[in-house]
Coordinates of N, CA and C in Angstrom, one line a residue:
M22 N 20.2 0.2 -54.6 CA 20.5 -0.3 -53.3 C 20.7 0.8 -52.3
N23 N 20.1 0.6 -51.1 CA 20.2 1.6 -50.1 C 21.1 1.1 -49.0
I24 N 22.2 1.8 -48.7 CA 23.1 1.3 -47.7 C 23.2 2.3 -46.6
K25 N 23.1 1.9 -45.3 CA 23.3 2.8 -44.2 C 24.2 2.1 -43.1
I26 N 24.9 2.9 -42.4 CA 25.8 2.4 -41.3 C 24.9 2.5 -40.1
N27 N 24.7 1.4 -39.4 CA 24.0 1.3 -38.1 C 25.0 1.5 -37.0
K28 N 26.2 0.8 -37.1 CA 27.1 0.8 -36.0 C 28.5 0.6 -36.5
L29 N 29.5 1.3 -35.9 CA 30.9 1.1 -36.2 C 31.7 0.9 -34.9
I30 N 32.4 -0.2 -34.8 CA 33.1 -0.5 -33.5 C 34.6 -0.6 -33.9
L31 N 35.5 0.2 -33.2 CA 36.9 0.1 -33.4 C 37.5 -0.3 -32.1
Q32 N 38.5 -1.2 -32.2 CA 39.3 -1.6 -31.1 C 40.8 -1.6 -31.5
N33 N 41.6 -0.8 -30.7 CA 43.0 -0.6 -30.9 C 43.4 -0.3 -32.4
F34 N 42.7 0.6 -32.9 CA 42.9 1.0 -34.3 C 43.6 2.3 -34.4
K35 N 44.8 2.3 -34.8 CA 45.7 3.5 -34.8 C 45.6 4.1 -33.4
G36 N 45.2 5.3 -33.3 CA 45.2 6.0 -32.0 C 43.9 5.8 -31.1
I37 N 43.0 5.0 -31.7 CA 41.7 4.8 -31.0 C 41.8 3.5 -30.2
K38 N 41.7 3.6 -28.9 CA 41.8 2.3 -28.1 C 40.4 1.6 -28.2
S39 N 39.3 2.3 -28.0 CA 38.0 1.7 -28.1 C 37.0 2.8 -28.5
L40 N 36.2 2.5 -29.5 CA 35.2 3.4 -29.9 C 34.0 2.7 -30.5
E41 N 32.8 3.1 -30.1 CA 31.6 2.6 -30.7 C 30.7 3.7 -31.1
I42 N 30.4 3.7 -32.4 CA 29.5 4.8 -33.0 C 28.2 4.1 -33.3
N43 N 27.1 4.6 -32.8 CA 25.8 4.1 -33.1 C 25.0 5.1 -33.9
A44 N 24.7 4.8 -35.2 CA 24.0 5.7 -36.0 C 22.5 5.3 -36.0
D45 N 22.2 4.0 -35.8 CA 20.9 3.4 -35.9 C 20.1 3.9 -37.1
G46 N 20.8 3.9 -38.3 CA 20.2 4.2 -39.5 C 19.9 5.7 -39.8
E47 N 20.2 6.5 -38.8 CA 20.0 8.0 -38.9 C 21.3 8.6 -39.5
N48 N 21.2 9.9 -40.0 CA 22.3 10.6 -40.5 C 23.3 10.8 -39.3
L49 N 24.6 10.7 -39.6 CA 25.6 10.8 -38.6 C 26.7 11.8 -39.1
N50 N 27.0 12.8 -38.3 CA 28.1 13.7 -38.6 C 29.2 13.5 -37.7
I51 N 30.4 13.4 -38.2 CA 31.6 13.2 -37.3 C 32.4 14.5 -37.6
Y52 N 32.6 15.2 -36.5 CA 33.4 16.5 -36.6 C 34.2 16.7 -35.4
G53 N 35.2 17.6 -35.5 CA 36.1 17.8 -34.3 C 37.3 18.6 -34.7
D54 N 38.1 18.9 -33.7 CA 39.4 19.6 -34.0 C 40.3 18.7 -34.7
N55 N 41.4 19.3 -35.2 CA 42.5 18.5 -35.9 C 43.0 17.5 -34.9
A56 N 43.5 16.4 -35.5 CA 44.1 15.3 -34.7 C 43.2 14.7 -33.6
T57 N 41.9 14.7 -33.8 CA 41.0 14.1 -32.8 C 40.5 12.7 -33.3
G58 N 40.8 12.2 -34.5 CA 40.4 10.9 -34.9 C 39.4 10.8 -36.0
K59 N 39.0 11.9 -36.7 CA 38.0 11.9 -37.7 C 38.5 11.0 -38.9
T60 N 39.8 11.2 -39.3 CA 40.3 10.5 -40.4 C 40.6 9.1 -40.0
T61 N 40.9 8.8 -38.8 CA 41.1 7.4 -38.3 C 39.8 6.6 -38.4
V62 N 38.7 7.3 -38.1 CA 37.4 6.6 -38.2 C 37.2 6.2 -39.7
F63 N 37.4 7.1 -40.6 CA 37.2 6.9 -42.0 C 38.2 5.8 -42.5
D64 N 39.5 5.9 -42.0 CA 40.5 4.9 -42.4 C 40.0 3.5 -42.0
A65 N 39.5 3.4 -40.8 CA 39.0 2.1 -40.3 C 37.9 1.6 -41.2
F66 N 37.0 2.4 -41.6 CA 35.9 2.0 -42.5 C 36.4 1.5 -43.8
T67 N 37.3 2.3 -44.4 CA 37.8 1.9 -45.7 C 38.7 0.7 -45.6
W68 N 39.4 0.5 -44.5 CA 40.2 -0.7 -44.3 C 39.3 -1.9 -44.2
L69 N 38.2 -1.7 -43.4 CA 37.3 -2.8 -43.3 C 36.7 -3.3 -44.6
L70 N 36.4 -2.3 -45.5 CA 35.8 -2.6 -46.8 C 36.8 -3.1 -47.8
F71 N 37.9 -2.3 -48.0 CA 38.9 -2.5 -49.1 C 40.3 -2.8 -48.7
G72 N 40.6 -2.8 -47.4 CA 42.0 -3.1 -47.0 C 42.9 -1.9 -47.2
K73 N 42.4 -0.7 -47.4 CA 43.2 0.5 -47.6 C 42.7 1.6 -46.7
D74 N 43.6 2.6 -46.6 CA 43.2 3.8 -45.8 C 42.4 4.7 -46.7
S75 N 42.1 5.9 -46.2 CA 41.3 6.8 -46.9 C 42.0 7.4 -48.1
L76 N 43.3 7.3 -48.2 CA 44.1 7.8 -49.3 C 44.4 6.7 -50.3
G77 N 43.9 5.5 -50.1 CA 44.0 4.4 -51.0 C 45.3 3.6 -50.8
R78 N 46.0 3.8 -49.7 CA 47.2 3.1 -49.4 C 46.9 1.8 -48.6
S79 N 47.5 0.6 -49.1 CA 47.2 -0.6 -48.4 C 48.4 -0.9 -47.4
D80 N 49.4 -0.1 -47.4 CA 50.6 -0.4 -46.5 C 50.6 0.7 -45.3
F81 N 49.5 1.1 -44.9 CA 49.5 2.1 -43.8 C 49.5 1.4 -42.5
G82 N 49.9 2.0 -41.4 CA 50.0 1.4 -40.1 C 48.7 1.6 -39.3
I83 N 48.2 0.5 -38.8 CA 47.0 0.5 -38.0 C 47.3 0.2 -36.5
K84 N 48.5 -0.2 -36.2 CA 48.9 -0.6 -34.9 C 48.8 0.5 -33.9
T85 N 48.4 0.2 -32.7 CA 48.4 1.2 -31.6 C 49.8 1.5 -31.1
Q86 N 50.1 2.7 -30.8 CA 51.5 3.1 -30.4 C 51.4 3.7 -29.0
D87 N 52.5 3.6 -28.2 CA 52.5 4.3 -26.9 C 52.9 5.8 -27.1
E88 N 53.1 6.5 -26.0 CA 53.4 7.9 -26.1 C 54.7 8.2 -26.8
S89 N 55.6 7.3 -26.8 CA 56.9 7.5 -27.4 C 56.9 7.1 -28.9
G90 N 55.8 6.6 -29.4 CA 55.7 6.2 -30.8 C 56.1 4.8 -31.1
N91 N 56.2 4.0 -30.0 CA 56.6 2.6 -30.1 C 55.3 1.7 -30.2
V92 N 55.3 0.7 -31.1 CA 54.2 -0.2 -31.3 C 53.9 -1.0 -30.0
I93 N 52.7 -1.0 -29.6 CA 52.3 -1.9 -28.4 C 52.0 -3.2 -29.0
H94 N 52.8 -4.3 -28.6 CA 52.6 -5.6 -29.1 C 51.5 -6.4 -28.4
N95 N 51.1 -7.5 -29.1 CA 50.2 -8.5 -28.6 C 48.7 -7.9 -28.4
L96 N 48.4 -6.9 -29.3 CA 47.1 -6.4 -29.3 C 46.4 -6.9 -30.6
E97 N 45.1 -7.1 -30.5 CA 44.3 -7.3 -31.7 C 43.7 -6.0 -32.2
H98 N 43.8 -5.7 -33.4 CA 43.3 -4.4 -34.0 C 42.1 -4.8 -34.8
S99 N 41.0 -4.2 -34.5 CA 39.8 -4.6 -35.3 C 38.9 -3.4 -35.6
A100 N 38.1 -3.7 -36.7 CA 37.0 -2.8 -37.1 C 35.8 -3.7 -37.4
E101 N 34.7 -3.2 -36.9 CA 33.4 -3.9 -37.1 C 32.4 -3.0 -37.5
C102 N 31.6 -3.3 -38.5 CA 30.5 -2.4 -38.9 C 29.2 -3.2 -39.1
E103 N 28.1 -2.6 -38.6 CA 26.8 -3.2 -38.9 C 26.2 -2.3 -40.0
L104 N 25.9 -2.9 -41.1 CA 25.3 -2.1 -42.2 C 23.8 -2.5 -42.4
L105 N 23.0 -1.6 -42.8 CA 21.6 -1.9 -43.1 C 21.6 -1.7 -44.6
I106 N 21.4 -2.8 -45.3 CA 21.3 -2.8 -46.8 C 19.9 -3.2 -47.2
D107 N 19.2 -2.2 -47.8 CA 17.8 -2.5 -48.2 C 17.0 -3.2 -47.1
E108 N 17.1 -2.7 -45.9 CA 16.4 -3.2 -44.7 C 17.0 -4.6 -44.2
N109 N 18.1 -5.1 -44.7 CA 18.7 -6.3 -44.2 C 20.0 -5.9 -43.5
V110 N 20.2 -6.5 -42.3 CA 21.4 -6.2 -41.5 C 22.5 -7.1 -41.9
L111 N 23.7 -6.5 -42.2 CA 24.9 -7.2 -42.5 C 26.0 -6.7 -41.6
T112 N 26.7 -7.7 -40.9 CA 27.8 -7.3 -40.0 C 29.1 -7.8 -40.6
L113 N 30.1 -6.8 -40.7 CA 31.4 -7.1 -41.3 C 32.4 -6.9 -40.2
K114 N 33.4 -7.7 -40.1 CA 34.4 -7.5 -39.1 C 35.8 -8.0 -39.6
K115 N 36.8 -7.2 -39.3 CA 38.2 -7.6 -39.7 C 39.0 -7.4 -38.5
V116 N 39.9 -8.4 -38.3 CA 40.8 -8.4 -37.1 C 42.2 -8.6 -37.6
Y117 N 43.1 -7.7 -37.2 CA 44.5 -7.8 -37.6 C 45.3 -8.0 -36.3
A118 N 46.2 -9.1 -36.3 CA 46.9 -9.4 -35.1 C 48.3 -10.0 -35.4
E119 N 49.1 -9.8 -34.4 CA 50.5 -10.4 -34.5 C 50.5 -11.9 -34.2
K120 N 51.3 -12.6 -34.9 CA 51.5 -14.0 -34.6 C 52.8 -14.2 -33.8
W121 N 52.7 -14.8 -32.7 CA 53.9 -15.1 -31.9 C 54.0 -16.6 -31.7
T122 N 55.1 -17.2 -32.0 CA 55.4 -18.6 -32.0 C 56.5 -19.0 -31.0
K123 N 56.2 -19.9 -30.2 CA 57.2 -20.4 -29.2 C 57.8 -21.7 -29.8
K124 N 59.0 -21.6 -30.2 CA 59.7 -22.8 -30.7 C 60.0 -23.8 -29.6
R125 N 60.1 -25.0 -30.0 CA 60.4 -26.1 -29.1 C 61.7 -25.9 -28.5
G126 N 61.8 -25.9 -27.1 CA 63.0 -25.7 -26.4 C 63.3 -24.2 -26.1
S127 N 62.5 -23.3 -26.6 CA 62.7 -21.9 -26.3 C 61.8 -21.5 -25.2
A128 N 62.3 -20.5 -24.4 CA 61.6 -20.0 -23.3 C 60.6 -18.9 -23.7
E129 N 61.0 -18.2 -24.8 CA 60.2 -17.1 -25.2 C 59.6 -17.2 -26.6
A130 N 58.5 -16.7 -26.8 CA 57.8 -16.7 -28.2 C 58.5 -15.6 -29.0
E131 N 58.5 -15.9 -30.3 CA 59.1 -15.0 -31.3 C 58.0 -14.5 -32.2
F132 N 58.2 -13.3 -32.6 CA 57.2 -12.7 -33.6 C 57.4 -13.3 -34.9
T133 N 56.4 -13.9 -35.5 CA 56.5 -14.6 -36.8 C 55.7 -14.0 -37.9
G134 N 55.1 -12.8 -37.7 CA 54.3 -12.2 -38.7 C 52.9 -11.7 -38.2
H135 N 52.0 -11.5 -39.2 CA 50.7 -11.0 -38.9 C 49.7 -11.9 -39.5
E136 N 48.5 -11.8 -39.0 CA 47.4 -12.5 -39.7 C 46.1 -11.6 -39.6
T137 N 45.3 -11.7 -40.6 CA 44.1 -11.0 -40.7 C 42.9 -12.0 -40.7
K138 N 42.0 -11.8 -39.8 CA 40.8 -12.7 -39.8 C 39.6 -11.9 -40.3
Y139 N 38.7 -12.6 -41.0 CA 37.6 -11.9 -41.7 C 36.3 -12.6 -41.2
F140 N 35.3 -11.8 -40.9 CA 34.0 -12.3 -40.4 C 32.8 -11.6 -41.2
I141 N 31.8 -12.4 -41.5 CA 30.6 -11.9 -42.1 C 29.5 -12.4 -41.2
N142 N 28.7 -11.5 -40.6 CA 27.7 -11.9 -39.6 C 28.2 -12.8 -38.6
E143 N 29.4 -12.5 -38.0 CA 30.1 -13.2 -36.9 C 30.6 -14.6 -37.3
V144 N 30.5 -14.9 -38.6 CA 31.0 -16.2 -39.0 C 32.4 -16.0 -39.7
P145 N 33.4 -16.8 -39.3 CA 34.7 -16.6 -40.0 C 34.6 -17.1 -41.4
V146 N 35.2 -16.3 -42.3 CA 35.2 -16.6 -43.7 C 36.6 -16.3 -44.3
T147 N 36.9 -16.8 -45.5 CA 38.1 -16.6 -46.1 C 38.2 -15.2 -46.7
K148 N 39.4 -14.7 -46.9 CA 39.6 -13.4 -47.5 C 38.9 -13.3 -48.8
K149 N 39.0 -14.3 -49.6 CA 38.3 -14.3 -50.9 C 36.8 -14.1 -50.8
D150 N 36.2 -14.9 -49.9 CA 34.7 -14.8 -49.7 C 34.4 -13.4 -49.1
Y151 N 35.2 -12.9 -48.2 CA 34.9 -11.5 -47.7 C 35.0 -10.5 -48.8
E152 N 36.0 -10.5 -49.6 CA 36.2 -9.6 -50.7 C 35.0 -9.7 -51.7
Q153 N 34.6 -10.9 -52.0 CA 33.5 -11.1 -52.9 C 32.2 -10.5 -52.3
K154 N 32.0 -10.6 -51.0 CA 30.8 -10.1 -50.4 C 30.8 -8.5 -50.5
I155 N 32.0 -7.9 -50.2 CA 32.1 -6.5 -50.3 C 31.8 -6.0 -51.8
A156 N 32.4 -6.7 -52.7 CA 32.3 -6.4 -54.2 C 30.8 -6.5 -54.6
S157 N 30.0 -7.4 -54.0 CA 28.6 -7.5 -54.3 C 27.8 -6.4 -53.7
I158 N 28.3 -5.7 -52.8 CA 27.6 -4.5 -52.2 C 28.0 -3.3 -52.9
I159 N 29.3 -3.0 -53.1 CA 29.7 -1.7 -53.7 C 31.0 -1.8 -54.3
D160 N 31.2 -1.2 -55.5 CA 32.5 -1.2 -56.2 C 33.4 -0.2 -55.5
E161 N 34.6 -0.5 -55.4 CA 35.6 0.4 -54.7 C 35.7 1.8 -55.4
T162 N 35.8 1.8 -56.7 CA 35.8 3.1 -57.4 C 34.6 3.9 -57.1
L163 N 33.4 3.3 -57.2 CA 32.2 4.0 -57.0 C 32.2 4.6 -55.5
F164 N 32.6 3.8 -54.6 CA 32.7 4.2 -53.2 C 33.6 5.5 -53.1
K165 N 34.7 5.4 -53.7 CA 35.6 6.6 -53.7 C 35.0 7.8 -54.3
I166 N 34.3 7.7 -55.4 CA 33.6 8.8 -56.1 C 32.6 9.4 -55.1
I167 N 31.8 8.5 -54.5 CA 30.7 9.0 -53.6 C 31.3 9.7 -52.3
T168 N 32.4 9.1 -51.8 CA 32.8 9.6 -50.5 C 33.9 10.7 -50.5
N169 N 34.5 10.9 -51.7 CA 35.6 11.9 -51.8 C 35.3 12.8 -53.0
P170 N 34.9 14.1 -52.6 CA 34.6 15.0 -53.7 C 35.7 15.3 -54.7
L171 N 37.0 15.0 -54.3 CA 38.1 15.3 -55.2 C 38.4 14.1 -56.1
Y172 N 38.0 12.9 -55.8 CA 38.4 11.7 -56.5 C 38.1 11.8 -58.0
F173 N 36.9 12.2 -58.3 CA 36.4 12.2 -59.7 C 37.4 13.0 -60.6
N174 N 37.7 14.2 -60.2 CA 38.6 15.1 -61.0 C 40.1 14.8 -60.8
E175 N 40.5 14.4 -59.6 CA 42.0 14.2 -59.4 C 42.5 12.8 -59.6
H176 N 41.7 11.8 -59.6 CA 42.2 10.5 -59.6 C 41.7 9.6 -60.8
L177 N 40.6 10.0 -61.4 CA 40.1 9.2 -62.6 C 40.7 9.8 -63.8
K178 N 41.0 8.8 -64.8 CA 41.5 9.3 -66.1 C 40.4 10.0 -66.8
W179 N 40.8 10.9 -67.7 CA 39.8 11.7 -68.4 C 38.8 10.8 -69.2
Q180 N 39.3 9.6 -69.7 CA 38.4 8.7 -70.4 C 37.3 8.1 -69.5
D181 N 37.7 7.8 -68.3 CA 36.8 7.3 -67.3 C 35.8 8.3 -66.9
R182 N 36.3 9.6 -66.7 CA 35.3 10.7 -66.3 C 34.3 10.9 -67.4
R183 N 34.8 10.9 -68.6 CA 33.9 11.1 -69.8 C 32.9 10.0 -69.9
A184 N 33.3 8.7 -69.7 CA 32.4 7.6 -69.8 C 31.3 7.7 -68.7
I185 N 31.7 8.1 -67.5 CA 30.7 8.2 -66.4 C 29.7 9.4 -66.8
L186 N 30.2 10.5 -67.2 CA 29.3 11.6 -67.6 C 28.4 11.3 -68.7
M187 N 28.9 10.6 -69.7 CA 28.1 10.2 -70.9 C 27.0 9.2 -70.4
S188 N 27.3 8.3 -69.5 CA 26.4 7.3 -69.0 C 25.2 8.0 -68.3
L189 N 25.4 9.2 -67.8 CA 24.4 9.9 -67.1 C 23.5 10.7 -68.0
C190 N 23.9 10.9 -69.3 CA 23.1 11.6 -70.3 C 22.3 10.7 -71.2
E191 N 21.2 11.2 -71.7 CA 20.5 10.4 -72.7 C 21.3 10.5 -74.0
N192 N 20.9 9.8 -75.0 CA 21.6 9.8 -76.3 C 21.6 11.3 -76.7
I193 N 22.8 11.7 -77.2 CA 22.9 13.1 -77.6 C 23.0 13.1 -79.1
T194 N 22.3 14.0 -79.7 CA 22.3 14.1 -81.2 C 22.9 15.5 -81.5
D195 N 23.3 15.6 -82.8 CA 23.7 16.9 -83.3 C 22.6 17.9 -83.2

């Protein structure tokens, strides 16, 4: 399976207010000084696929903050990616938003939690269907092995490393 990123669009994701990256199936390099957003772009992509940041944490903060470090409320935080998979286009989108509810008789709405919305080719889907689609494209462990050169040695058990290496070899005889 051949997978390429055509486009990545971020809205209010961590420190990025708005960003659109168009690769159009070509090789794309993202580089820059420290604290310019390189890791944030990768965090957005891994969150879109697996609900985790680039370090594998699912409880990381994606909300936009002001200059004082306070969360800016009532924003939708989203990541969208257009993938080219064996010449077929697939668009994935995930939106994370606060839920505010105005109780009867109350003048102000209260924060009542968060919700995440999932979209495949611009059609709303359930979390289960979204995760099944991602799993049909690529396994999370394989993705980590491919995208992080340290993952194989530092995070896999020796038995798993051995199994992978042996699967790459032909039958070995004495």
